[in-house]
Coordinates of C-alpha atoms in Angstrom, one line a residue:
M1 CA 0.0 0.0 0.0
R2 CA 2.8 2.4 0.9
G3 CA 4.6 1.7 -2.4
H4 CA 1.4 2.4 -4.3
R5 CA 0.9 5.7 -2.5
N6 CA 4.4 6.8 -3.3
L7 CA 4.0 5.9 -7.0
F8 CA 0.6 7.7 -6.9
W9 CA 2.4 10.8 -5.7
K10 CA 4.8 10.5 -8.6
Y11 CA 1.9 10.3 -11.0
A12 CA 0.4 13.4 -9.5
I13 CA 3.6 15.4 -9.7
I14 CA 4.3 14.4 -13.3
L15 CA 0.6 15.2 -14.1
F16 CA 1.1 18.7 -12.5
L17 CA 4.2 19.4 -14.5
T18 CA 2.5 18.2 -17.7
E19 CA -0.5 20.4 -17.2
L20 CA 1.9 23.2 -16.3
V21 CA 3.1 23.1 -19.9
R22 CA -0.4 22.8 -21.3
G23 CA -1.6 25.8 -19.2
M24 CA 1.3 27.9 -20.3
Y25 CA 0.8 27.2 -24.0
V26 CA -2.9 26.5 -24.5
L27 CA -4.5 28.8 -21.8
S28 CA -2.0 31.7 -21.9
Y29 CA 0.4 31.8 -24.8
L30 CA -2.1 31.1 -27.6
P31 CA -4.9 33.3 -26.3
A32 CA -2.4 36.2 -25.7
L33 CA -1.2 36.2 -29.3
P34 CA -4.2 38.0 -30.8
S35 CA -3.8 40.8 -28.2
I36 CA -0.4 41.6 -29.6
E37 CA -1.6 41.0 -33.2
A38 CA 0.7 38.1 -33.8
I39 CA -2.2 36.0 -35.1
S40 CA -6.0 36.6 -35.3
L41 CA -8.5 35.4 -32.7
T42 CA -9.9 32.9 -35.2
L43 CA -6.5 31.3 -35.9
A44 CA -5.7 31.2 -32.1
S45 CA -9.0 29.4 -31.6
V46 CA -8.2 26.9 -34.4
A47 CA -4.8 26.2 -32.8
I48 CA -6.5 25.6 -29.4
T49 CA -9.1 23.4 -31.0
A50 CA -6.4 21.4 -32.8
H51 CA -4.8 20.6 -29.4
F52 CA -8.0 19.1 -28.0
V53 CA -8.8 17.3 -31.3
F54 CA -5.5 15.4 -31.1
D55 CA -5.9 14.9 -27.3
A56 CA -9.3 13.3 -27.9
A57 CA -8.3 11.2 -30.8
T58 CA -5.2 9.9 -29.0
N59 CA -7.0 8.9 -25.8
A60 CA -9.4 6.7 -27.8
W61 CA -6.7 4.2 -28.7
L62 CA -3.8 4.9 -26.4
G63 CA -4.8 2.6 -23.6
F64 CA -4.6 -0.4 -26.0
V65 CA -1.2 0.7 -27.4
M66 CA 0.2 1.2 -23.9
R67 CA -0.4 -2.5 -23.1
K68 CA 1.6 -3.4 -26.2
I69 CA 4.6 -1.2 -25.9
G70 CA 4.8 -0.7 -22.1
A71 CA 5.1 2.3 -19.9
K72 CA 8.8 3.1 -20.6
W73 CA 8.3 3.5 -24.4
T74 CA 4.9 5.3 -23.9
M75 CA 6.5 8.0 -21.7
A76 CA 9.6 8.2 -23.9
G77 CA 7.4 8.9 -27.0
A78 CA 5.3 11.5 -25.0
Y79 CA 8.4 13.4 -24.0
V80 CA 9.9 13.4 -27.5
L81 CA 6.6 14.9 -28.8
M82 CA 6.5 17.4 -26.0
V83 CA 10.1 18.6 -26.6
T84 CA 9.5 18.8 -30.3
A85 CA 6.3 20.9 -29.9
M86 CA 7.9 23.4 -27.6
G87 CA 11.1 23.4 -29.5
M88 CA 9.3 24.4 -32.7
V89 CA 7.6 27.4 -31.0
L90 CA 11.1 28.5 -29.8
F91 CA 12.1 29.1 -33.4
S92 CA 8.9 30.3 -35.1
Q93 CA 5.5 31.7 -34.1
E94 CA 4.0 31.3 -37.6
F95 CA 0.5 29.9 -37.5
L96 CA 1.4 26.6 -39.1
I97 CA 4.1 26.0 -36.5
L98 CA 1.8 26.9 -33.7
L99 CA -0.9 24.5 -35.1
I100 CA 1.5 21.6 -35.4
A101 CA 2.9 22.3 -31.9
S102 CA -0.7 22.3 -30.5
A103 CA -1.4 18.9 -32.1
L104 CA 1.8 17.3 -30.8
L105 CA 1.3 18.6 -27.3
G106 CA -2.3 17.3 -27.5
I107 CA -0.8 13.8 -28.0
A108 CA 2.0 14.2 -25.5
V109 CA -0.2 15.0 -22.5
C110 CA -2.4 11.9 -22.8
P111 CA -0.3 9.0 -21.2
I112 CA 0.1 10.5 -17.8
W113 CA -3.7 10.9 -17.4
I114 CA -4.3 7.3 -18.2
F115 CA -1.5 6.1 -15.8
A116 CA -2.9 8.3 -13.0
L117 CA -6.6 7.4 -13.4
A118 CA -6.0 3.7 -13.9
N119 CA -4.1 3.6 -10.6
V120 CA -6.8 5.1 -8.3
N121 CA -7.3 3.0 -5.2
D122 CA -10.9 1.8 -4.9
A123 CA -10.9 2.2 -1.1
T124 CA -9.9 5.9 -1.4
R125 CA -11.5 6.7 -4.7
G126 CA -13.0 10.1 -3.8
K127 CA -9.7 11.3 -2.1
D128 CA -7.6 10.1 -5.0
M129 CA -9.8 11.6 -7.7
G130 CA -9.7 14.9 -5.8
F131 CA -5.9 14.8 -5.7
I132 CA -5.6 13.9 -9.4
F133 CA -7.9 16.8 -10.4
F134 CA -6.2 19.2 -8.0
S135 CA -2.9 18.3 -9.7
W136 CA -4.5 19.0 -13.1
L137 CA -6.1 22.3 -12.0
A138 CA -3.0 23.4 -10.1
G139 CA -0.9 22.7 -13.2
L140 CA -3.2 24.5 -15.6
G141 CA -3.8 27.4 -13.3
T142 CA -0.2 27.9 -12.3
G143 CA 1.0 27.6 -15.9
M144 CA -1.5 30.2 -17.1
V145 CA -0.7 32.6 -14.3
I146 CA 3.1 32.3 -14.6
M147 CA 2.9 32.7 -18.4
N148 CA 0.6 35.7 -18.1
F149 CA 3.1 37.5 -15.8
V150 CA 6.1 36.4 -17.9
I151 CA 4.5 37.6 -21.2
G152 CA 3.7 40.9 -19.5
F153 CA 7.4 41.4 -18.5
I154 CA 9.4 39.9 -21.4
G155 CA 6.9 39.4 -24.3
D156 CA 7.8 36.9 -27.0
D157 CA 10.8 35.6 -25.0
A158 CA 8.3 33.9 -22.7
V159 CA 8.5 30.8 -25.0
Y160 CA 11.8 29.9 -23.3
I161 CA 10.1 29.2 -20.0
M162 CA 7.9 26.5 -21.7
I163 CA 10.8 24.4 -22.9
G164 CA 12.4 24.8 -19.4
T165 CA 9.2 23.4 -17.8
V166 CA 9.4 20.4 -20.2
V167 CA 13.0 19.7 -19.1
L168 CA 11.9 19.9 -15.5
N169 CA 9.1 17.4 -16.3
I170 CA 11.5 14.9 -17.8
L171 CA 13.9 15.2 -14.8
G172 CA 11.0 14.6 -12.4
Y173 CA 10.1 11.4 -14.3
I174 CA 13.7 10.2 -14.2
F175 CA 14.7 11.0 -10.7
I176 CA 11.5 10.8 -8.6
P177 CA 11.3 7.3 -7.1
G178 CA 8.7 5.0 -8.6
K179 CA 8.4 3.0 -11.8
F180 CA 5.4 3.5 -14.2
S181 CA 3.8 0.3 -15.3
V182 CA 0.9 -1.0 -17.3
R183 CA -1.2 -3.9 -16.1
Q184 CA -1.1 -6.8 -18.6
N185 CA -4.3 -8.8 -19.4
N186 CA -4.1 -12.6 -19.5
G187 CA -5.5 -13.2 -23.0
G188 CA -8.6 -11.3 -23.9
G189 CA -7.2 -10.0 -27.1
S190 CA -4.1 -8.4 -25.7
G191 CA -1.9 -10.2 -28.3
K192 CA -3.8 -9.0 -31.3
K193 CA -1.9 -6.8 -33.7
R194 CA -4.8 -4.6 -34.6
L195 CA -6.6 -2.2 -32.2
P196 CA -9.4 -4.3 -30.6
L197 CA -12.4 -2.3 -32.0
K198 CA -14.8 -4.8 -30.5
E199 CA -13.5 -4.2 -27.0
L200 CA -13.7 -0.5 -27.6
L201 CA -17.4 -0.8 -28.5
V202 CA -18.0 -2.9 -25.4
I203 CA -16.5 -0.1 -23.2
L204 CA -18.4 2.6 -25.2
R205 CA -21.7 0.7 -24.7
R206 CA -21.0 0.4 -21.0
H207 CA -20.6 4.2 -20.6
M208 CA -23.3 5.2 -23.1
R209 CA -25.7 6.7 -20.6
N210 CA -22.9 8.9 -19.2
I211 CA -21.8 10.3 -22.5
P212 CA -23.9 13.4 -22.1
G213 CA -22.2 14.2 -18.8
I214 CA -18.7 13.4 -20.0
M215 CA -18.9 15.4 -23.2
L216 CA -21.3 18.3 -22.3
Q217 CA -19.3 19.2 -19.2
A218 CA -16.2 19.7 -21.3
L219 CA -18.2 21.5 -24.0
G220 CA -19.8 23.9 -21.5
V221 CA -16.6 24.9 -19.8
G222 CA -14.6 24.9 -23.1
M223 CA -17.0 27.5 -24.5
L224 CA -15.8 30.1 -22.0
L225 CA -12.1 29.8 -23.0
P226 CA -12.1 32.2 -26.0
V227 CA -14.5 34.7 -24.4
L228 CA -13.4 34.9 -20.8
P229 CA -10.5 37.4 -21.3
T230 CA -12.8 39.6 -23.3
Y231 CA -15.6 39.4 -20.7
I232 CA -13.3 40.2 -17.8
T233 CA -11.0 42.8 -19.4
G234 CA -13.6 44.3 -21.7
L235 CA -17.0 44.3 -20.1
L236 CA -15.8 44.3 -16.5
E237 CA -12.9 46.7 -17.5
L238 CA -10.3 44.9 -15.4
S239 CA -6.6 45.1 -16.4
Y240 CA -4.8 41.9 -17.6
F241 CA -3.0 41.8 -14.2
E242 CA -6.4 42.0 -12.3
Y243 CA -7.8 39.3 -14.7
T244 CA -4.9 37.1 -13.8
I245 CA -5.4 37.6 -10.0
F246 CA -9.2 37.0 -10.5
I247 CA -8.5 33.6 -12.1
L248 CA -5.8 32.7 -9.6
V249 CA -8.2 33.2 -6.7
I250 CA -10.9 31.2 -8.3
F251 CA -8.5 28.4 -9.2
S252 CA -7.2 28.4 -5.6
L253 CA -10.7 27.9 -4.2
V254 CA -11.4 25.1 -6.7
G255 CA -8.1 23.5 -5.6
F256 CA -9.0 23.8 -1.9
S257 CA -12.4 22.3 -2.5
M258 CA -10.9 19.4 -4.5
T259 CA -8.3 18.5 -1.9
I260 CA -10.0 19.3 1.4
L261 CA -13.8 19.1 0.9
S262 CA -13.7 16.1 -1.4
R263 CA -12.1 13.9 1.3
G264 CA -15.5 13.4 2.8
L265 CA -16.8 11.7 -0.4
D266 CA -15.3 8.3 0.7
S267 CA -17.2 8.5 4.0
Y268 CA -20.6 8.9 2.5
S269 CA -23.0 6.8 0.4
S270 CA -23.4 6.8 -3.3
K271 CA -26.6 8.8 -2.7
F272 CA -24.5 11.7 -1.3
T273 CA -22.2 11.5 -4.3
M274 CA -25.2 11.7 -6.7
A275 CA -26.6 14.7 -4.8
T276 CA -23.2 16.4 -4.9
I277 CA -23.1 16.0 -8.7
C278 CA -26.5 17.4 -9.3
T279 CA -26.1 20.3 -6.9
G280 CA -22.7 21.2 -8.5
F281 CA -24.2 21.1 -12.0
F282 CA -27.1 23.4 -10.9
I283 CA -24.9 25.9 -9.0
Y284 CA -22.6 26.2 -12.1
A285 CA -25.6 26.7 -14.4
A286 CA -27.3 29.3 -12.2
G287 CA -24.1 31.2 -11.5
I288 CA -22.9 31.4 -15.1
I289 CA -26.3 32.5 -16.4
W290 CA -26.5 35.1 -13.6
F291 CA -23.1 36.5 -14.7
S292 CA -24.7 37.6 -18.0
T293 CA -27.0 40.0 -16.1
L294 CA -24.4 41.6 -13.9
E295 CA -21.7 44.2 -14.3
T296 CA -20.7 44.8 -10.7
V297 CA -17.3 43.2 -10.3
W298 CA -17.4 42.4 -6.6
I299 CA -20.8 40.6 -6.9
I300 CA -19.5 38.6 -9.9
F301 CA -16.3 37.8 -7.9
L302 CA -18.3 36.4 -4.9
I303 CA -20.5 34.3 -7.2
A304 CA -17.4 33.0 -9.0
C305 CA -15.9 32.0 -5.7
F306 CA -19.0 30.1 -4.7
I307 CA -19.1 28.4 -8.1
G308 CA -15.4 27.5 -7.7
L309 CA -16.0 25.9 -4.3
S310 CA -19.0 23.8 -5.5
Y311 CA -17.3 22.8 -8.8
G312 CA -14.2 21.7 -6.8
I313 CA -16.1 19.1 -4.9
M314 CA -18.5 18.2 -7.7
L315 CA -15.7 17.2 -10.1
P316 CA -14.1 14.5 -7.7
A317 CA -17.7 13.3 -7.0
W318 CA -18.4 13.0 -10.7
N319 CA -15.1 11.1 -11.3
K320 CA -15.7 8.9 -8.3
Y321 CA -19.0 8.0 -9.8
L322 CA -17.4 7.3 -13.2
A323 CA -14.7 5.2 -11.6
G324 CA -17.4 3.0 -10.2
T325 CA -18.6 2.2 -13.7
V326 CA -15.2 1.3 -15.1
L327 CA -14.3 -2.3 -15.8
K328 CA -11.5 -3.2 -13.4
V329 CA -9.7 -5.4 -16.0
K330 CA -9.9 -2.6 -18.6
K331 CA -9.0 0.5 -16.6
E332 CA -6.4 1.9 -19.0
E333 CA -8.7 1.4 -22.1
S334 CA -11.8 2.7 -20.2
W335 CA -10.2 5.9 -18.9
G336 CA -8.6 6.4 -22.3
L337 CA -12.1 6.3 -23.9
I338 CA -13.6 8.6 -21.2
S339 CA -10.8 11.1 -21.7
S340 CA -11.3 10.9 -25.4
L341 CA -15.0 11.8 -25.0
Q342 CA -14.1 14.6 -22.7
G343 CA -11.6 15.8 -25.2
M344 CA -14.2 15.9 -28.0
G345 CA -16.3 18.2 -25.8
A346 CA -13.3 20.3 -25.0
M347 CA -12.3 20.7 -28.7
I348 CA -15.8 21.7 -29.8
G349 CA -16.3 24.1 -26.8
P350 CA -14.0 27.0 -27.9
V351 CA -15.3 27.0 -31.4
V352 CA -19.0 26.9 -30.2
G353 CA -18.2 29.6 -27.6
G354 CA -16.6 31.9 -30.2
L355 CA -19.3 31.4 -32.8
T356 CA -22.1 32.0 -30.2
A357 CA -20.4 35.3 -29.2
D358 CA -20.0 36.3 -32.9
I359 CA -23.6 35.3 -33.9
F360 CA -25.3 37.2 -31.0
G361 CA -22.8 40.0 -30.9
S362 CA -22.0 39.6 -27.2
V363 CA -19.9 37.3 -25.0
K364 CA -22.8 37.3 -22.6
A365 CA -24.6 34.9 -25.0
T366 CA -21.8 32.4 -24.6
L367 CA -22.2 32.6 -20.8
V368 CA -26.0 31.9 -21.1
A369 CA -25.4 29.0 -23.5
S370 CA -22.8 27.4 -21.2
G371 CA -25.1 27.8 -18.2
L372 CA -28.0 26.2 -20.2
I373 CA -25.9 23.2 -21.0
F374 CA -25.3 22.6 -17.3
L375 CA -29.0 23.1 -16.6
V376 CA -29.8 20.3 -19.0
L377 CA -27.2 18.1 -17.3
T378 CA -28.8 18.8 -13.9
I379 CA -32.2 17.7 -15.1
Y380 CA -30.8 14.7 -17.0
Y381 CA -28.9 13.3 -14.0
I382 CA -31.6 14.0 -11.4
V383 CA -33.9 11.9 -13.6
M384 CA -31.3 9.2 -14.1
F385 CA -30.3 8.9 -10.5
V386 CA -33.9 8.9 -9.3
R387 CA -34.6 6.0 -11.7
E388 CA -31.6 4.1 -10.5
R389 CA -32.7 4.5 -6.8
T390 CA -36.2 3.5 -7.7
K391 CA -35.0 0.4 -9.6
A392 CA -32.6 -0.5 -6.7
R393 CA -35.5 -0.4 -4.1
S394 CA -37.8 -2.5 -6.2
A395 CA -35.1 -5.1 -6.9

């Protein structure tokens, strides 16, 4: 058990460092380029979308490939792609280079997610999920904040910090104790040369009823990516520095909720987990829609803080629930497929968010649309969970 916990810490640290790179590039560097007129907003959105396209496409089959080539070669390939992506950006900021780098980074970030999720301990599922997603959020948020500050001070030279972070990631993988591994199946198609499409369909069918929750969450949140800077710095008239502090505080509250409040999830029944999920969906929906009617910064900030706290406990609850539906003998493949479905929502989100703002002529329309998606999820899962409870009582 102690050895497993130590290895789990390594997974979390490497996940943090990987998301640090992603946060710097996808959440800060690319969105900042239109503001300095390096590329247009449309091209920046295309590059961001490309990242999530390749992330989603890779996750769909990576779990099967990992079993065939092993952990060592999987991580080696991921780091080669990561170094190549950030190295390309060092030498050129042309759109085509940025697009290719986004795609390569989308592939490179996938393996560590599958390793971490597949090694969650069933006895501490809520706590472990909270820790994994705290590592994800902390990496993304820290990467974005650091890059925002660095861009403000040194401009284009900020690209050097990204390659430095990749080097730190590689050193962490090499020198932090613990060996990554992939569980091997006994038979069951593991020796086939082709990707086992039949197995993939079995896993997909198992998670069919949760596809709306998996994809639409990512879609709803992803819609805010291209419009959030405009909403905060434009409509609310905050400076870029104040925007960064705003996001940092919200991310900190989400992280606190994920690591501290989510610990109680393992002590309560599945009924509590289901209630947490539905409540979290509703608070997000109501809060984001409410934003569209407000222009007072401190009220928006307080609502955002409350959304952050609720979302921070909802996300581990959601993933604890999902983990309970995963086939134990197919953890890598199952989490790969789930991550792929999430990635599909995330890659569509920025495009839908940008188009919604353009069509209706206001970023507030995107806020309302994002909130409505979560309202639909609230209703869907209340109905589904009530049916499950009713069926369980009558059985």
